[in-house]
CSV table of C-alpha atoms in Angstrom, one decimal:
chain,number,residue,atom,x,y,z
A,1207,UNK,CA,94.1,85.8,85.4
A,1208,UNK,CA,95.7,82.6,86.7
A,1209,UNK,CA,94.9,80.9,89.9
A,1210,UNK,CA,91.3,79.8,89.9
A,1211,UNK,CA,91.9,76.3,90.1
A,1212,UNK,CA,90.8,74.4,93.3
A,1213,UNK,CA,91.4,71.1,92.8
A,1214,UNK,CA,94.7,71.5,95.3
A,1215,UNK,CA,93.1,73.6,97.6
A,1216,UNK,CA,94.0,72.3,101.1
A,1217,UNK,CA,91.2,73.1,103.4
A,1218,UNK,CA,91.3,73.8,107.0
A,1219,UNK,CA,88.6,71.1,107.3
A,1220,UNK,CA,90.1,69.0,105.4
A,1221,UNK,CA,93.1,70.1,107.8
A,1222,UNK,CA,91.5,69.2,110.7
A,1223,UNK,CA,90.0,66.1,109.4
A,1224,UNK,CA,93.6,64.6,108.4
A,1225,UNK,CA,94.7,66.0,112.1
A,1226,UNK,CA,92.1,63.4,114.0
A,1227,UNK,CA,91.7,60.7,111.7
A,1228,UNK,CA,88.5,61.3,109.9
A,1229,UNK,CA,87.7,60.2,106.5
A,1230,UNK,CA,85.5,63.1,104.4
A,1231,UNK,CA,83.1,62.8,101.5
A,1232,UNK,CA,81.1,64.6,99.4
A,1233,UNK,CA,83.1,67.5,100.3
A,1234,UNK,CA,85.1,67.4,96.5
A,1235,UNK,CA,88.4,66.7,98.8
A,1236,UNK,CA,90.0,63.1,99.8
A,1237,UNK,CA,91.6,62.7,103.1
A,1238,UNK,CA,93.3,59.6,104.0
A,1239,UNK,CA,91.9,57.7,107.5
A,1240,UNK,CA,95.5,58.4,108.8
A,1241,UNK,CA,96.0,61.1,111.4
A,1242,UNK,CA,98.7,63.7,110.4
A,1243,UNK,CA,101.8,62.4,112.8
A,1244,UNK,CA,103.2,64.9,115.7
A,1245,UNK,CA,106.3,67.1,115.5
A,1246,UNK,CA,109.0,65.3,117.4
A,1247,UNK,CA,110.9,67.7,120.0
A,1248,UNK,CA,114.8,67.7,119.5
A,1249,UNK,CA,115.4,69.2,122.6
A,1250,UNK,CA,114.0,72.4,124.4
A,1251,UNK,CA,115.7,75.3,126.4
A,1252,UNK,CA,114.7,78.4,129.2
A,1253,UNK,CA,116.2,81.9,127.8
A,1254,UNK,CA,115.1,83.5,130.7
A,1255,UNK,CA,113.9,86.8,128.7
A,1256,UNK,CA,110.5,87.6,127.5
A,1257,UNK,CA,109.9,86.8,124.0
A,1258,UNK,CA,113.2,85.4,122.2
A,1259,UNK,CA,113.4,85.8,118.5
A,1260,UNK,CA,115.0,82.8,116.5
A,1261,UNK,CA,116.8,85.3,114.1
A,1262,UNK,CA,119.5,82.9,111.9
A,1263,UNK,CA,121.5,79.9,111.2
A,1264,UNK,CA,125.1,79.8,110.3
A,1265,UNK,CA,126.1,76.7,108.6
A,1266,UNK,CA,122.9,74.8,109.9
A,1267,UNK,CA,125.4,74.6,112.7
A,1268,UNK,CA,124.6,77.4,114.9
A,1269,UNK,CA,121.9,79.6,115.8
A,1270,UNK,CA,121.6,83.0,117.0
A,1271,UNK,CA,118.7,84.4,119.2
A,1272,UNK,CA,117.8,87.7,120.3
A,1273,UNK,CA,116.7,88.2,123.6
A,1274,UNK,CA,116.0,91.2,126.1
A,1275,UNK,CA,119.6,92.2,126.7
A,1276,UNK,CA,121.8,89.7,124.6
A,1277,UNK,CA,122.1,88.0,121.5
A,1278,UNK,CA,122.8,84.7,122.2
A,1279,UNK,CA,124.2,81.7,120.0
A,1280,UNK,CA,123.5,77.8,120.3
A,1281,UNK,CA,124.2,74.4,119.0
A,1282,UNK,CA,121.5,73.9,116.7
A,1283,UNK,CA,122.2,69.8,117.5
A,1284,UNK,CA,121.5,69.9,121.3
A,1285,UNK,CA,120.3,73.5,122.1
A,1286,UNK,CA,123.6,74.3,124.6
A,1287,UNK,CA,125.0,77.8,124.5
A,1288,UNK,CA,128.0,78.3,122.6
A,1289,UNK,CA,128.5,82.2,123.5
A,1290,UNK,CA,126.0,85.9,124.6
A,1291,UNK,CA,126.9,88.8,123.7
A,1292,UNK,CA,125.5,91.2,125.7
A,1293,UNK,CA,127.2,95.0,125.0
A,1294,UNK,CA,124.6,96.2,122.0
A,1295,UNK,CA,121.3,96.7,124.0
A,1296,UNK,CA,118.0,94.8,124.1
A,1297,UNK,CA,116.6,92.6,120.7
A,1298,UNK,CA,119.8,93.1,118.6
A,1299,UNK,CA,118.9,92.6,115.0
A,1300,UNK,CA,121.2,90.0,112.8
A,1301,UNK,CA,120.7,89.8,109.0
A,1302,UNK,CA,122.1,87.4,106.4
A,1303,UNK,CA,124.2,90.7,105.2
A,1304,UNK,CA,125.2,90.9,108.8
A,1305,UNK,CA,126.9,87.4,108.8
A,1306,UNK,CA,130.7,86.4,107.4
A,1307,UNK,CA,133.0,83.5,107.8
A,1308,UNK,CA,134.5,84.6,110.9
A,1309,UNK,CA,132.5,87.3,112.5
A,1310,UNK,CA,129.4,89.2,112.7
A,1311,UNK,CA,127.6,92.9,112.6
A,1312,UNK,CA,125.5,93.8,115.8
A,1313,UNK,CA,124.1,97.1,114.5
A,1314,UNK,CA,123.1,99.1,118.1
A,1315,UNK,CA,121.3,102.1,117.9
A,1316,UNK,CA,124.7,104.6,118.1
A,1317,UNK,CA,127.2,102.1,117.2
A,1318,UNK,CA,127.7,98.9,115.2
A,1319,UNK,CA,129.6,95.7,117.1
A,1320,UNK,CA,131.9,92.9,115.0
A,1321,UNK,CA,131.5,90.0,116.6
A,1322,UNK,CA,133.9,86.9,116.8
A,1323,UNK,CA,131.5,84.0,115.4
A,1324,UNK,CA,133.5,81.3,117.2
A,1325,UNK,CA,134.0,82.8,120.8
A,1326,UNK,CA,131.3,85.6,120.6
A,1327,UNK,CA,134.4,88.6,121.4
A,1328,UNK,CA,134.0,91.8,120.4
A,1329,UNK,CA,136.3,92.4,117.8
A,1330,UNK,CA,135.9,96.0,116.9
A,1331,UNK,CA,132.6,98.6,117.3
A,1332,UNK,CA,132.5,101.6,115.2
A,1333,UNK,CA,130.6,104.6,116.6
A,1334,UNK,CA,127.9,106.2,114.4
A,1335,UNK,CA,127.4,109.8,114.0
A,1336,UNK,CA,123.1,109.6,114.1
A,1337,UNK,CA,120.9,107.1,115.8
A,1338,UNK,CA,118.3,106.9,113.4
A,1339,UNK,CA,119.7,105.4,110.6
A,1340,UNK,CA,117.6,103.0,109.1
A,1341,UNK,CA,120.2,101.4,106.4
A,1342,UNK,CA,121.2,98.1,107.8
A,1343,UNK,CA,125.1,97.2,107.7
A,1344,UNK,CA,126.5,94.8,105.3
A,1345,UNK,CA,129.8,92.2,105.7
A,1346,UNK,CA,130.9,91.2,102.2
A,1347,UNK,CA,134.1,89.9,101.3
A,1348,UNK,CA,136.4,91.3,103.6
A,1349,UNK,CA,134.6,94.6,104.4
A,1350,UNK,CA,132.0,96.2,106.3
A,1351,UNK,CA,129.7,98.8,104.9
A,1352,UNK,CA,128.2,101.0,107.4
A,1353,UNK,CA,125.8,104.0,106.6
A,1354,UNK,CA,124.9,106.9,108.8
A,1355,UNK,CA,125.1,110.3,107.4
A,1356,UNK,CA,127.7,108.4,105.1
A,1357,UNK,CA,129.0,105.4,103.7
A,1358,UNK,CA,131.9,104.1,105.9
A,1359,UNK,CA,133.9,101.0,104.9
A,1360,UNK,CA,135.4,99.0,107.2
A,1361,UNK,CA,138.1,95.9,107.3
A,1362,UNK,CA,136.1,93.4,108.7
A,1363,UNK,CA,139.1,92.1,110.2
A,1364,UNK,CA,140.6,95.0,112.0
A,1365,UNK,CA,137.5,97.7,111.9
A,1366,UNK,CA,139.8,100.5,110.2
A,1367,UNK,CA,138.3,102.7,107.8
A,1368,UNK,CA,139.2,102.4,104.4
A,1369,UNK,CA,137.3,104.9,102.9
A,1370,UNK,CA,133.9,107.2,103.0
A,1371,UNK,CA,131.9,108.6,100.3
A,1372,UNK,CA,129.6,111.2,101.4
A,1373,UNK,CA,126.4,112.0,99.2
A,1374,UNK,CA,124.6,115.6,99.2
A,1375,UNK,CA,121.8,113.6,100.4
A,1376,UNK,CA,120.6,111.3,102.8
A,1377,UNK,CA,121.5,107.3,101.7
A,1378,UNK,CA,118.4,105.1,101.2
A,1379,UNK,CA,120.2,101.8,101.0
A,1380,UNK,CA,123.6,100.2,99.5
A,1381,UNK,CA,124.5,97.0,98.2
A,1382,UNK,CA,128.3,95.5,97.8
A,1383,UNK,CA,129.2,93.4,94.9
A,1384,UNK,CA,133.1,92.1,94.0
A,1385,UNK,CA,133.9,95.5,92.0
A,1386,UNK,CA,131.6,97.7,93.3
A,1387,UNK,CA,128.9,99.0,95.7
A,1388,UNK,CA,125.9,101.1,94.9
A,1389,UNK,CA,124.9,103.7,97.1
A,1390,UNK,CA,121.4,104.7,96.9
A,1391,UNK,CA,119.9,108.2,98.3
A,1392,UNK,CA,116.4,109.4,99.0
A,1393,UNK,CA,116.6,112.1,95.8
A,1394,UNK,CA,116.6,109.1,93.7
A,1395,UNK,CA,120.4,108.7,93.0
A,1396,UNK,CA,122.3,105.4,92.8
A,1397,UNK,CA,126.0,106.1,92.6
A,1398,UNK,CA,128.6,102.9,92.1
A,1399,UNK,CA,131.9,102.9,93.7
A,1400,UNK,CA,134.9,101.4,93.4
A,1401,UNK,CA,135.1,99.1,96.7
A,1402,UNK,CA,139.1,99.8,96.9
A,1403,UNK,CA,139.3,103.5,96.4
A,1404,UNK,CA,135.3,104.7,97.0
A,1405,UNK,CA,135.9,106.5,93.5
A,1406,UNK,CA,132.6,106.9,91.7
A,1407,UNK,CA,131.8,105.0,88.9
A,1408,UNK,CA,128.9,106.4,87.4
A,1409,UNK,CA,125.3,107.9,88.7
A,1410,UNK,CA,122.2,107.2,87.7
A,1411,UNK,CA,119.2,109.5,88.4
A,1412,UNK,CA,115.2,108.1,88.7
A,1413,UNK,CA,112.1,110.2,88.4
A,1414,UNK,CA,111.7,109.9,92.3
A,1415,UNK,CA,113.1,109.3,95.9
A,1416,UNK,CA,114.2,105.4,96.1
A,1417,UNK,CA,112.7,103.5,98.9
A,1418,UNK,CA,114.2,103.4,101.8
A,1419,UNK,CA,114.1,99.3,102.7
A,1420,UNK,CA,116.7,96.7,103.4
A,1421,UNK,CA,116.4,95.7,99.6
A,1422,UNK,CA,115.6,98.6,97.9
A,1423,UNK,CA,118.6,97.8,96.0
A,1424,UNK,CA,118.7,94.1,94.7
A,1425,UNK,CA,121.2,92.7,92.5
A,1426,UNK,CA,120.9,89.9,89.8
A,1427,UNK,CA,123.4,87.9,87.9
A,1428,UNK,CA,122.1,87.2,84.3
A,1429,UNK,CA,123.9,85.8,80.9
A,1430,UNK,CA,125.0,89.1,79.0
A,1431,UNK,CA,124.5,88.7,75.4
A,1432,UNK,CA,127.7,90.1,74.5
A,1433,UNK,CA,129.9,87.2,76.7
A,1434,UNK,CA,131.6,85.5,74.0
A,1435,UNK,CA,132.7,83.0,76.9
A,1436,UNK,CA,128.7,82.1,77.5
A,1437,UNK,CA,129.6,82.9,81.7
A,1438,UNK,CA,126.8,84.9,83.5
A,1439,UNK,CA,128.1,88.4,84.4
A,1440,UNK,CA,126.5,90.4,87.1
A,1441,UNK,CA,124.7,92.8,85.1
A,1442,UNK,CA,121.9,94.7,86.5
A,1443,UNK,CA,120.9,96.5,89.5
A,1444,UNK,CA,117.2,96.8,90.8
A,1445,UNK,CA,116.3,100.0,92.6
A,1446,UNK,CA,112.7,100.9,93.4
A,1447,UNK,CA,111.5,104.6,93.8
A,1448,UNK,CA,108.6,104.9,95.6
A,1449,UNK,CA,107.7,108.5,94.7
A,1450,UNK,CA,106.4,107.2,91.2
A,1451,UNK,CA,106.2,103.3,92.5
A,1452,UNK,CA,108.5,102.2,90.0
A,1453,UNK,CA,110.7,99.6,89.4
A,1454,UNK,CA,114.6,100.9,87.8
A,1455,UNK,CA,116.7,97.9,85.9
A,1456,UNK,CA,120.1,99.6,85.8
A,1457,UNK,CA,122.9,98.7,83.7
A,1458,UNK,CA,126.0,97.4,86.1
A,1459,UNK,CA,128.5,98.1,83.9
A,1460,UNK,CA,127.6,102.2,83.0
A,1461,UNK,CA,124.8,103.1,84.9
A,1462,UNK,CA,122.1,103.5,82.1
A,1463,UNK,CA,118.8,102.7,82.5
A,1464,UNK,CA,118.1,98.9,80.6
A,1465,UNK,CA,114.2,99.0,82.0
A,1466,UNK,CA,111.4,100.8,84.1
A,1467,UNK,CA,108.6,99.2,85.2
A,1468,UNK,CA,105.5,100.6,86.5
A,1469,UNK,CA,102.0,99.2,87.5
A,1470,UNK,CA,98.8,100.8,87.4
A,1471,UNK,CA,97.2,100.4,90.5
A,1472,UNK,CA,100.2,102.1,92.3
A,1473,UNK,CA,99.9,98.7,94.6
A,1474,UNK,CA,103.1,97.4,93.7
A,1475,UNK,CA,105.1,96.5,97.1
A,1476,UNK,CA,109.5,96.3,96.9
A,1477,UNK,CA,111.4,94.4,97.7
A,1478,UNK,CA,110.5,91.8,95.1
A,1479,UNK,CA,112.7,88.8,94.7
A,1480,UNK,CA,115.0,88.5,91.6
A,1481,UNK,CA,115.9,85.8,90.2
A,1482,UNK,CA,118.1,84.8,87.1
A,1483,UNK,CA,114.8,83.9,84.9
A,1484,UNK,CA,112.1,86.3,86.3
A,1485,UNK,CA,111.8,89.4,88.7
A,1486,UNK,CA,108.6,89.0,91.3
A,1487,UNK,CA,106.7,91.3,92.6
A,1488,UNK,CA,104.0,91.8,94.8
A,1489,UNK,CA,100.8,94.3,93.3
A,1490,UNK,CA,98.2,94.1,95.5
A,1491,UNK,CA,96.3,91.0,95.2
A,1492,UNK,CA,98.7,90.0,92.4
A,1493,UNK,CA,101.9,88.0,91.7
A,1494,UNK,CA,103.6,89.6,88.9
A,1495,UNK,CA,106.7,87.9,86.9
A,1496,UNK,CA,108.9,90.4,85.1
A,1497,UNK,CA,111.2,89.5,82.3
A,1498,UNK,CA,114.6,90.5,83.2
A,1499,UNK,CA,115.4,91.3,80.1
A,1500,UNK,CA,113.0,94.0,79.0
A,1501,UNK,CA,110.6,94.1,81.9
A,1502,UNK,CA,108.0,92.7,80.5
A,1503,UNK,CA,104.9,91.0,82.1
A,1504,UNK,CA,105.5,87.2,81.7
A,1505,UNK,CA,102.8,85.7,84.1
A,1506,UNK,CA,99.9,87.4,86.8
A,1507,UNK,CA,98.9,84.9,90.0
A,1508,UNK,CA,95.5,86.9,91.3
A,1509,UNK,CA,94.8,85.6,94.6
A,1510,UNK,CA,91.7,87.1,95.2
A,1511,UNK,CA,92.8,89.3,98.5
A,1512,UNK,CA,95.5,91.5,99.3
A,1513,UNK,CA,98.7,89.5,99.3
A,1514,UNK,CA,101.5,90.3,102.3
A,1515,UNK,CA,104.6,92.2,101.0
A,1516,UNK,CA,107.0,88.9,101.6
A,1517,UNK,CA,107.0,86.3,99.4
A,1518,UNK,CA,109.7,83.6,98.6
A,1519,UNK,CA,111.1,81.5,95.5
A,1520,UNK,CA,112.9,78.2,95.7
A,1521,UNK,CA,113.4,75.2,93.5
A,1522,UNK,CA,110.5,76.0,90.7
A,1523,UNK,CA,108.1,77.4,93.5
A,1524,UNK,CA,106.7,81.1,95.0
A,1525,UNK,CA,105.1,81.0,98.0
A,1526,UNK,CA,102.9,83.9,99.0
A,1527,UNK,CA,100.5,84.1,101.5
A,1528,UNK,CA,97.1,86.6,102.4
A,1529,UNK,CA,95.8,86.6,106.0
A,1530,UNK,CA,93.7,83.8,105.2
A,1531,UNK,CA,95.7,81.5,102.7
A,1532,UNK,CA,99.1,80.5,101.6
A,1533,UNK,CA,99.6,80.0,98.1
A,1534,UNK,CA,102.4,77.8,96.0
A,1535,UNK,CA,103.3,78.9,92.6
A,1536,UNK,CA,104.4,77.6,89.9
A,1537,UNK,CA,107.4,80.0,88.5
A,1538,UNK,CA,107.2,78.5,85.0
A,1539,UNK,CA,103.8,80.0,83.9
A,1540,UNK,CA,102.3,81.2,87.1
A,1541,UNK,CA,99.6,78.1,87.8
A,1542,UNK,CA,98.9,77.3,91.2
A,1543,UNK,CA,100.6,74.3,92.2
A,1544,UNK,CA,98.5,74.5,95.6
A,1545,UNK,CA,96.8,76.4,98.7
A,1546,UNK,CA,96.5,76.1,102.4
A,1547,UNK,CA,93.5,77.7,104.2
A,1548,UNK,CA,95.0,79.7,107.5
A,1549,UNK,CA,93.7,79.6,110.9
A,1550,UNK,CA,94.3,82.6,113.0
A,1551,UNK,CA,96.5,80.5,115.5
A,1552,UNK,CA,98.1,78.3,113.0
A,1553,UNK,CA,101.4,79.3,111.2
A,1554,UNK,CA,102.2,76.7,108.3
A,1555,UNK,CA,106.0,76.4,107.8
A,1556,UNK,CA,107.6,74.5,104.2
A,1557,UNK,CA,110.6,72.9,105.6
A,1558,UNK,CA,112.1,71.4,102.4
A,1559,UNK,CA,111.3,75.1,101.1
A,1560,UNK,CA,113.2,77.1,104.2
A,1561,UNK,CA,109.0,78.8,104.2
A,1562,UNK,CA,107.8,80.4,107.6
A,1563,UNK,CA,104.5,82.0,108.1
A,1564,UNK,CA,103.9,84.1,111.3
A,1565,UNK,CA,101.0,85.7,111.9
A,1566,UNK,CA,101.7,88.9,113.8
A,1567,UNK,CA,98.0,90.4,115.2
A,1568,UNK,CA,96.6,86.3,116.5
A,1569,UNK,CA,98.3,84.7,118.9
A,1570,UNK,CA,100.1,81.3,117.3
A,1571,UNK,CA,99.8,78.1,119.3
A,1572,UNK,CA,100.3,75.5,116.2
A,1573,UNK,CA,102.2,74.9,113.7
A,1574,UNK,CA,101.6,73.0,110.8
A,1575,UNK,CA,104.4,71.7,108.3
A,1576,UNK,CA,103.7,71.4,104.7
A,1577,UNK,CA,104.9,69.4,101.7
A,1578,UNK,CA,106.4,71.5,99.4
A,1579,UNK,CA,104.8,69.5,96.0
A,1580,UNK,CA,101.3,68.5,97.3
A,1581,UNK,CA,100.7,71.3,100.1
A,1582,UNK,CA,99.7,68.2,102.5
A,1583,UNK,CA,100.1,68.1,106.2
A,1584,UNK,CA,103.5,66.8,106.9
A,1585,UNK,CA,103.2,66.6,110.7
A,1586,UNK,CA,101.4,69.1,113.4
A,1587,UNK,CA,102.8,71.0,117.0
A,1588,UNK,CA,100.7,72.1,119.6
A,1589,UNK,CA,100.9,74.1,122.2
A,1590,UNK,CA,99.6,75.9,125.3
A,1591,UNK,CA,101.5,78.7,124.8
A,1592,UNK,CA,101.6,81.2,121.7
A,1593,UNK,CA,104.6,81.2,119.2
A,1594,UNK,CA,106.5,84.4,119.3
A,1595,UNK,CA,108.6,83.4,115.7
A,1596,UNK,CA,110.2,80.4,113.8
A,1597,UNK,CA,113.0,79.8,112.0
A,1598,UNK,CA,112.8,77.2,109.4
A,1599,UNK,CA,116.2,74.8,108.9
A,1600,UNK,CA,117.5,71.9,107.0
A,1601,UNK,CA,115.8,68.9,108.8
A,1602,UNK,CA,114.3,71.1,111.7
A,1603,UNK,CA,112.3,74.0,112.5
A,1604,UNK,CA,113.3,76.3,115.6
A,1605,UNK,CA,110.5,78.0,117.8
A,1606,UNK,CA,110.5,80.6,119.9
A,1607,UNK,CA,107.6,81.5,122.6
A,1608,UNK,CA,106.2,84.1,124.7
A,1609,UNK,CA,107.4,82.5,127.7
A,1610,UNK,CA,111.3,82.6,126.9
A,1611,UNK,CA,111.7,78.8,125.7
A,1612,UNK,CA,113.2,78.2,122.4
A,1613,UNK,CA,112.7,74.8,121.0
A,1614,UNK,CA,113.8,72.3,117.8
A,1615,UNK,CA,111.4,70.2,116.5
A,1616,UNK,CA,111.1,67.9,114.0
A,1617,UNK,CA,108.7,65.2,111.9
A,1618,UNK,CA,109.3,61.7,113.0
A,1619,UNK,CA,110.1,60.8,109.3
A,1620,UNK,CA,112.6,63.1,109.0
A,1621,UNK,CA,116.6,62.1,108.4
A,1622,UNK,CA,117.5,63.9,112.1
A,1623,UNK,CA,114.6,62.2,113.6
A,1624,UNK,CA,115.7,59.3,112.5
A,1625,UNK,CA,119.0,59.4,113.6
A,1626,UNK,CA,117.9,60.6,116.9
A,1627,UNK,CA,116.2,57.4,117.4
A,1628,UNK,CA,119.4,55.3,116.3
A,1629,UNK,CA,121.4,56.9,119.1
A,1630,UNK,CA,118.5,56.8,121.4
């Protein structure tokens, strides 16, 4: 098993020692006599509503929150109000699948809202036909997807249904591409339409019901080996059954099965995250690699503790995280680049990464910003109040409290900092 290496193991001593200036040894760490520099505040605001969720950005331009009875969007530069929307009900939910160019999904819990992005209007709503669907909505190229009892497809511009396709039982999750969308149901089917007519393509049946999650259907492009061209063609489809706990590679082009991977333990958690060179998965204290070509085990990260279900993979790097240490991964060969002991009021953040780390059952009053390469304290935010959640952007990290503010901050190295201070 990979990952016993310590020699980048970031200690909360070690921690707290670079926080106030001390200088440790005989402790088999180093920690530089400099005291880890304060988060800057950008600029700070009053929602007024208990608990606001940071939910998205849009362009690192604009910012959506969801608050009591509105969800609300703001300048990510100064913090001012740019439009609420306040006809959905209390904590609306918004998704990367739920944002477009123009406009946006507000699922409700009878009807889904599209949203002008620009003026915050209400475009169009369509009325579902159960409240307890749990398949979130999708806006993809000119079209909404919306799932109840069946798949509805929508212009996004005008909210007029196109078409609806109407499986014999209930749909798990579904997944738009440029040709096609795949429907998934709980009896373990995965159909793929035609996104013009809704005409099925093919069907593929698994051993056992698919998960029902907002990725139990993930899609990957990869190099086909019969493209005389050399372009990448989007050629498989990931769908997870968790009857069996197993992992389906399906053909995009005819439906057959291309892999099947299972894991022993039966710990395995989906959604993984897919990537062109690997496919990762969390099994219970392990990080597993697949091949995407044949499935096959390619690296195992042990961590030593149960892992969380959400991990994350940019530039080279995985980040996963236990309740008591975050852990950065090499995707290459699985080595452990570093590790950052967790206090129970502390959530670490990556910013050059886009990483967050909420803890859900402690109450948060710090945050602590990592390097992406060394794992090193970047600069530190404290509080008196707890953290409710964080949204991690380009130069700045976005935090919301139990109180109702919302706050940007920043390290006073970084590029917006910086400029701040030239205008200043």
């Amino acid at each position: 098993m990979i990952g016993s290496d310590d020699s980048k193991l970031v200690t909360r001593r070690r921690f707290v020692a670079a926080a106030s200036g001390l200088s440790l040894v005989g402790l088999g760490v180093t920690v530089d006599n400099v005291p880890a520099p304060k988060a800057e505040t950008n600029w700070t605001t009053d929602e007024g509503s208990r608990r606001p969720v940071v939910l998205r950005m849009k362009d690192d331009q604009t910012l959506y929150l969801a608050t009591e009875n509105a969800l609300v969007a703001k300048s990510s530069e100064d913090g001012s109000e740019k439009w609420r929307f306040t006809e959905i009900g209390d904590y609306p939910f918004v998704a990367p699948r739920h944002v477009g160019d123009d406009s946006l999904l507000v699922p409700g819990e009878k009807r889904i809202c599209c949203v002008d992005t620009t003026t915050g209007s209400q475009q169009w709503q369509f009325e579902l036909t159960k409240s307890d669907t749990r398949v979130q909505p999708w806006l993809f190229d000119g079209r909404a997807y919306v799932a109840d009892d069946a798949l509805h497809v929508l212009s996004a511009e005008t909210g007029t249904v196109e078409w609806t396709f109407a499986p014999p039982t209930p749909i798990s999750e579904t997944l738009p591409t440029d040709e096609s969308v795949y429907v998934g149901t709980n009896e373990g089917t995965v159909s793929a339409l035609s996104v013009d007519t809704g005409d099925e393509q093919w069907r593929f049946t698994a051993s056992g019901p698919l998960g029902r999650s907002y990725a139990a259907l993930t899609s990957i492009d990869v190099s086909s080996p019969d493209d005389s061209t050399g372009g990448d063609q989007f050629e498989s489809i990931y769908a997870w059954a968790r009857g069996d706990n197993r992992l389906y590679s399906i053909s995009r082009s005819d439906g057959t099965e291309r892999w099947q991977f299972t894991s022993d333990s039966g710990h395995v958690v989906f959604p993984g995250v897919a990537t062109t060179e690997r496919v990762y998965l969390v099994d219970g204290s392990e990080y597993l690699a697949l091949s995407p070509v044949d499935g096959s085990v390619e690296w195992t990260f042990d961590a030593d503790e149960s892992l969380k279900w959400f991990s994350s993979v940019e530039d080279g790097t995985a980040y996963v995280h236990t309740d008591s240490e975050l852990h950065a991964i090499e995707t290459s060969d699985g080595t452990r680049r570093w590790r950052f002991e967790l206090d129970s009021s502390q959530a670490p953040v990556v910013p050059d990464a886009g990483v967050r780390r909420m803890r859900g059952d402690d109450p948060v009053t710090s945050v602590v910003a990592l390097d992406s390469q060394s794992g090193s304290v970047r600069w530190t935010l404290d509080a008196p109040e707890q953290f409710e959640s964080a949204l991690v952007g380009t130069d700045d990290v976005y935090l919301g409290t139990t109180t109702g503010t919302v706050s940007s901050v920043a390290g006073p190295n970084s590029l917006a900092a910086t400029i701040r201070r030239a205008v200043r």
